[in-house]
N, CA and C atoms as an extended XYZ file, in Angstrom:
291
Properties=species:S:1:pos:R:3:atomname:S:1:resname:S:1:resid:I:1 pbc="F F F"
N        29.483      102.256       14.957 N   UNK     1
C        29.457      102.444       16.388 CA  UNK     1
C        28.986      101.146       17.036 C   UNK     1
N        29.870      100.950       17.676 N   UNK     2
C        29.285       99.573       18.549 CA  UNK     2
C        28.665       99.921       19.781 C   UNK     2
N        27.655       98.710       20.627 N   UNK     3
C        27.102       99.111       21.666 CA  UNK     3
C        27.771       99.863       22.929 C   UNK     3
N        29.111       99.680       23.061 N   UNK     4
C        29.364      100.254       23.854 CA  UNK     4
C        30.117      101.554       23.953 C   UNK     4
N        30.190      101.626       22.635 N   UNK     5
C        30.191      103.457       22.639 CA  UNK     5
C        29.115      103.910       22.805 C   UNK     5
N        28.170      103.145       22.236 N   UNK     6
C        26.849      104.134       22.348 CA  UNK     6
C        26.883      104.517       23.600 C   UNK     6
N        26.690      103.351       24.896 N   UNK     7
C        26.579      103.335       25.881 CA  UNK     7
C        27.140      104.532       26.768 C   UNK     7
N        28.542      104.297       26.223 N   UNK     8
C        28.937      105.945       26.435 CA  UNK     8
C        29.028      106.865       26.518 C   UNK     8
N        28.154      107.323       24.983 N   UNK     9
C        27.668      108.729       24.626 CA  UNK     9
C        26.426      108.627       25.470 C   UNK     9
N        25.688      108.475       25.365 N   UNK    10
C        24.252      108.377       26.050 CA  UNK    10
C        24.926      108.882       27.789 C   UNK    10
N        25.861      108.014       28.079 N   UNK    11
C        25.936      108.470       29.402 CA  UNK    11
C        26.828      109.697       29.603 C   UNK    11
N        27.916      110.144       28.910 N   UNK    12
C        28.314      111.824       28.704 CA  UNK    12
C        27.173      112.144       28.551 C   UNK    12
N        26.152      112.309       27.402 N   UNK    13
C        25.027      113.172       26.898 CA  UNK    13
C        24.143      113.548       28.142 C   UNK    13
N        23.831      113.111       29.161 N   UNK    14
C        22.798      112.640       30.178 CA  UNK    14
C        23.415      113.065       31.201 C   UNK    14
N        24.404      112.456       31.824 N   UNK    15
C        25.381      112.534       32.781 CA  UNK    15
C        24.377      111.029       34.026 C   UNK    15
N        24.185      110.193       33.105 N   UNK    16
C        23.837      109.149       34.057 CA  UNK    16
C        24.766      108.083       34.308 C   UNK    16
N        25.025      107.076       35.013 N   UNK    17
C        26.039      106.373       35.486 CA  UNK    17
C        26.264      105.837       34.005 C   UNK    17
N        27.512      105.186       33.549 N   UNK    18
C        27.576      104.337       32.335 CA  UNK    18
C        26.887      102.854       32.835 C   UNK    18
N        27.086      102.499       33.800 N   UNK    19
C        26.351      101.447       34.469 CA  UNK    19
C        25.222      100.978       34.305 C   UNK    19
N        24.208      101.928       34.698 N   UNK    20
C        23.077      102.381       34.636 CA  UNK    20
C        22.255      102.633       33.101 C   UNK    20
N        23.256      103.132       32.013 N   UNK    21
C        22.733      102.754       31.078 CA  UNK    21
C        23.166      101.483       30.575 C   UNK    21
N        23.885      100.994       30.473 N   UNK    22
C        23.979       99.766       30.137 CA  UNK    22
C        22.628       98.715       30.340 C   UNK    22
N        22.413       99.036       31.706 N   UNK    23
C        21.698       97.839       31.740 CA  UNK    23
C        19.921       98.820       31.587 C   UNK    23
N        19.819       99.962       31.194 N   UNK    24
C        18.776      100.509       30.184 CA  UNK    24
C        18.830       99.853       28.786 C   UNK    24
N        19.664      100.198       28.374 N   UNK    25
C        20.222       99.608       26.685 CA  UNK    25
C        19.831       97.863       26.670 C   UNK    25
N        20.461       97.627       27.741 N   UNK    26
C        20.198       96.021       27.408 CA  UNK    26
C        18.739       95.599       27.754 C   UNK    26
N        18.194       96.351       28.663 N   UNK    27
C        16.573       96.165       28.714 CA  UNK    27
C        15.761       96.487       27.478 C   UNK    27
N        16.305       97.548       26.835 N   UNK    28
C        15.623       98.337       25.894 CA  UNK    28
C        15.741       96.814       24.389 C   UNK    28
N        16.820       96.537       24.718 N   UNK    29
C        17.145       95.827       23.630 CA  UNK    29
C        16.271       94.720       23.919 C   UNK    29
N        16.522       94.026       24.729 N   UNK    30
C        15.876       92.661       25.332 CA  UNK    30
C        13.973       92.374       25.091 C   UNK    30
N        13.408       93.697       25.520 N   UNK    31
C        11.865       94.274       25.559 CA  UNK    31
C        11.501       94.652       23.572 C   UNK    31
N        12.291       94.711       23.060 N   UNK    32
C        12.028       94.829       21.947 CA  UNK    32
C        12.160       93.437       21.535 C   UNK    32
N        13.095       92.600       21.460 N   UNK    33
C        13.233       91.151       21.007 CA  UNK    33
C        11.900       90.531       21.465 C   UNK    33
N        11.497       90.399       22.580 N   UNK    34
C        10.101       89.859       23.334 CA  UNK    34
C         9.256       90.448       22.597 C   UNK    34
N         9.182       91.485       22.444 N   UNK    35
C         7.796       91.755       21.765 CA  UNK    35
C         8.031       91.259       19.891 C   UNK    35
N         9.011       91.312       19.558 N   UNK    36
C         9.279       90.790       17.883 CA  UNK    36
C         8.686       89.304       17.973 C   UNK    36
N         8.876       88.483       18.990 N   UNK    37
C         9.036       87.229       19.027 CA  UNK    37
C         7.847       86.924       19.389 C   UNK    37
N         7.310       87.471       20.231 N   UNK    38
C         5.551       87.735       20.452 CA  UNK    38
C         4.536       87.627       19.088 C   UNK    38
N         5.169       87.920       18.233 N   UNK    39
C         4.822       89.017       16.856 CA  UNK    39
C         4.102       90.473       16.832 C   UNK    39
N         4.185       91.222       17.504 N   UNK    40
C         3.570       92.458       17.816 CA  UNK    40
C         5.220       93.566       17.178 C   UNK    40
N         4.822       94.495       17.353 N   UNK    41
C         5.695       95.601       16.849 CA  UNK    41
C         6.079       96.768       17.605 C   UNK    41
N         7.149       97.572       17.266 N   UNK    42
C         7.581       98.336       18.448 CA  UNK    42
C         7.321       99.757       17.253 C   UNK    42
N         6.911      101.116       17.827 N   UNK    43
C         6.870      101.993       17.036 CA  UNK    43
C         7.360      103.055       17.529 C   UNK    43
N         8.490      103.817       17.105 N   UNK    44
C         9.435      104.885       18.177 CA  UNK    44
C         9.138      106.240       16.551 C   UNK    44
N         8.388      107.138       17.650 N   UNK    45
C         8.004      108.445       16.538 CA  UNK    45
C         9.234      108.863       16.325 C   UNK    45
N         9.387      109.245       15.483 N   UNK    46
C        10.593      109.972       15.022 CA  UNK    46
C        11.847      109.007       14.885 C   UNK    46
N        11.538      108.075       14.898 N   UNK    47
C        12.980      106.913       14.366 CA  UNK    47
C        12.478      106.225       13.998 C   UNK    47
N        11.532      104.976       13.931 N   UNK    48
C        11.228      103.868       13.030 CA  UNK    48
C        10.097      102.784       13.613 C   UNK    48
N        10.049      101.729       12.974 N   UNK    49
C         9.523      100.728       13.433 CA  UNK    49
C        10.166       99.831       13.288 C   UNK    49
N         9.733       98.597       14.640 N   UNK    50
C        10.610       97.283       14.854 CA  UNK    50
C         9.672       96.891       13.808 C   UNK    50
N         9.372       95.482       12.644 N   UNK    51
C         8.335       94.760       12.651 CA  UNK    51
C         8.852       93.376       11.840 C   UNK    51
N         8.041       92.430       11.837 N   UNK    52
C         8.341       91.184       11.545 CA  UNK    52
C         7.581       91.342        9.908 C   UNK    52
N         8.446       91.117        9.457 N   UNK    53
C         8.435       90.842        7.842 CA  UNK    53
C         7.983       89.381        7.352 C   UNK    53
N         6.713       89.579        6.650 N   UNK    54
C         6.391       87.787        6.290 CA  UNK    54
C         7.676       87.412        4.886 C   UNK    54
N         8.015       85.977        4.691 N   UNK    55
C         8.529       85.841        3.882 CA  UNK    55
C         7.762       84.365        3.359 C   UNK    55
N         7.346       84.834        1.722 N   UNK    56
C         6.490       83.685        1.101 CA  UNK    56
C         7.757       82.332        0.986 C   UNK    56
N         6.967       81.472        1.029 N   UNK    57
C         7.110       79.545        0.728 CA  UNK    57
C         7.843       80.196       -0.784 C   UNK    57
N         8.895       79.646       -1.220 N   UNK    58
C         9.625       79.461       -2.326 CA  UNK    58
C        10.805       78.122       -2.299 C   UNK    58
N        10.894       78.001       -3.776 N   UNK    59
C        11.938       77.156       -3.808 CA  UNK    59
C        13.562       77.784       -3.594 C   UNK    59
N        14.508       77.035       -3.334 N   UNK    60
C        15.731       77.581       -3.208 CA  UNK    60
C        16.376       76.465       -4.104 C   UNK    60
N        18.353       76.859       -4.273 N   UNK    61
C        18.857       75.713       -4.586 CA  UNK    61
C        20.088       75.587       -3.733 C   UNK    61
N        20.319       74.241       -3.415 N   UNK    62
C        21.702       73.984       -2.603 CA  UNK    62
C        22.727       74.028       -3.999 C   UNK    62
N        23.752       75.007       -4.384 N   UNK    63
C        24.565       74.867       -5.710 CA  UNK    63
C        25.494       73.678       -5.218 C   UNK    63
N        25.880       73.621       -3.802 N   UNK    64
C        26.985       72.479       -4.185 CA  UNK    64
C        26.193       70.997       -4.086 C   UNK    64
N        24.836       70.763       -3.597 N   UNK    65
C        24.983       69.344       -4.337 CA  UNK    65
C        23.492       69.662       -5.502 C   UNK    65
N        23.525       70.720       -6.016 N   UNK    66
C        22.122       70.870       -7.023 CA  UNK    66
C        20.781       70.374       -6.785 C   UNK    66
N        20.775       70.366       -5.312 N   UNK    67
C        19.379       70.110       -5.173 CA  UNK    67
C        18.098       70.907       -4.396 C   UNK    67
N        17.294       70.961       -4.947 N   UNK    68
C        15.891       72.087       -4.870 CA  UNK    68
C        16.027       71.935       -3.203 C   UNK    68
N        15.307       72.844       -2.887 N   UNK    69
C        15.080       73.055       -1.389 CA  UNK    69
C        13.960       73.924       -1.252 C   UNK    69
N        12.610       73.315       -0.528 N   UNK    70
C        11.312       74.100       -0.388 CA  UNK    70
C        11.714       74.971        1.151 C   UNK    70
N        11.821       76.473        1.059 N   UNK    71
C        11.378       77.025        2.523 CA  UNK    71
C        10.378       77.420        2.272 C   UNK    71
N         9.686       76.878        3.393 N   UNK    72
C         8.173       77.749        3.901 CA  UNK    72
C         8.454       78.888        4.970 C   UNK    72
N         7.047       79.268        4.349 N   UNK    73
C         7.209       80.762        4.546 CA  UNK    73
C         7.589       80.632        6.177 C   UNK    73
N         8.102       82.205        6.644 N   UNK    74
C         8.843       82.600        7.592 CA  UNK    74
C         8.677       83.520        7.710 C   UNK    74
N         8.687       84.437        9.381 N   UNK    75
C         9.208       85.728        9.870 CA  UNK    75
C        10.334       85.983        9.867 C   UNK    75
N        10.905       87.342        9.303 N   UNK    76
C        12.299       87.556        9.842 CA  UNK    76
C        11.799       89.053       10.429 C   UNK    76
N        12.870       89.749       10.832 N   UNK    77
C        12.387       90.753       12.405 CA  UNK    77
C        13.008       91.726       11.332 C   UNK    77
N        12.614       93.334       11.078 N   UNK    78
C        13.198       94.068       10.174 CA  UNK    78
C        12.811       95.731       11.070 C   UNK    78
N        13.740       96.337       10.361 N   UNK    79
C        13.768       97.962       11.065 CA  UNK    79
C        13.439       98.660       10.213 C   UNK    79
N        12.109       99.534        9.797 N   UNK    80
C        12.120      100.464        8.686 CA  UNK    80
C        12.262      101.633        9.789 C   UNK    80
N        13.227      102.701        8.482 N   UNK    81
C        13.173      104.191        9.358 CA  UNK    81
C        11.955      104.912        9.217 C   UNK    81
N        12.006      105.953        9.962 N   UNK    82
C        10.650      106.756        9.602 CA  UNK    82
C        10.984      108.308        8.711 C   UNK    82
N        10.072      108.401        7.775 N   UNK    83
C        10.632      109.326        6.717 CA  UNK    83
C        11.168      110.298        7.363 C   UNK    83
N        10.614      111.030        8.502 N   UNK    84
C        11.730      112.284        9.454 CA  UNK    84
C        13.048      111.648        9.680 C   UNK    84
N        13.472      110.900       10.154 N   UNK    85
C        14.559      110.363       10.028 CA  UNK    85
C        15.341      110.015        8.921 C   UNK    85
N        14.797      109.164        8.169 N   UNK    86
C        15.547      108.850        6.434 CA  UNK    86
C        16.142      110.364        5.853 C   UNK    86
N        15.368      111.640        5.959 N   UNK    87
C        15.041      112.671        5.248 CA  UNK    87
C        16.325      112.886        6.094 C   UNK    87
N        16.303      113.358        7.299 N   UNK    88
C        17.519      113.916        8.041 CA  UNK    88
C        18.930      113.167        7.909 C   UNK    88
N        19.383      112.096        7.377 N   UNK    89
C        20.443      111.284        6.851 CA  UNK    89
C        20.245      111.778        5.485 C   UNK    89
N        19.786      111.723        5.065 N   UNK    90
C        19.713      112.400        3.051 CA  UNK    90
C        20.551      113.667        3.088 C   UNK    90
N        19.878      114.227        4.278 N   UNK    91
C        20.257      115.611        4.462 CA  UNK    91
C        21.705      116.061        4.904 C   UNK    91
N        21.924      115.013        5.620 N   UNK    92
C        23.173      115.610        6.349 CA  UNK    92
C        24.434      114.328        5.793 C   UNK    92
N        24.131      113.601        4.848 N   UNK    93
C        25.530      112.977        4.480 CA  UNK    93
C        25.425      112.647        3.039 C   UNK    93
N        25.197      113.695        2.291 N   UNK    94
C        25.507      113.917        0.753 CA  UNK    94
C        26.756      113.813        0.369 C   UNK    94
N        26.227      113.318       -0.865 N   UNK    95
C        28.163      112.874       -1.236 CA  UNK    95
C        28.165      114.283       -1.991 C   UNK    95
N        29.861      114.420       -2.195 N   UNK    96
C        30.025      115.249       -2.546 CA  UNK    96
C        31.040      114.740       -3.924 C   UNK    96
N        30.595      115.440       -5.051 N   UNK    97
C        31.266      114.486       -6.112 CA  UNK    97
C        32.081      115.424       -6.478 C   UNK    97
């Protein structure tokens, strides 16, 4: 689903302008990036957490010219679900063998 279906459903679901959510969605989106980049965290009960993931100093290798490469450590921005949620996807899209 891309953003602007969502955008869609949300506004059938609601019956609010599609307009109007749009530029909810893009706030919503925008206010979460600011606060990742802040380094602080976003916590939505029943769906997940935004949070910035440390990543340790290691070596890497460039394969095409074979040479070592030090990254130091780094944030990257990550989404864990929250087990009510994970549990309810387990639940409702079992494979069927």
């Amino acid at each position: 689903m891309r953003k602007l279906e969502l955008i869609n459903k949300v506004s059938r679901a609601t019956g609010i302008d599609r307009q109007d959510v749009d530029e909810i969605v893009e706030a919503t989106i925008h206010t979460i990036k600011k606060v990742l980049i802040k380094g602080d965290s976003v916590f939505i009960r029943g769906f997940g957490s935004f949070v910035n993931k440390k990543r340790a100093k290691k070596t890497a290798r460039n394969i095409s010219t074979n040479t070592a490469l030090i990254l130091e450590a780094h944030y990257v921005p990550s989404f864990k679900p929250s087990k009510k949620f994970v549990k309810s996807v387990k639940e409702n899209n079992k494979v069927n063998d």
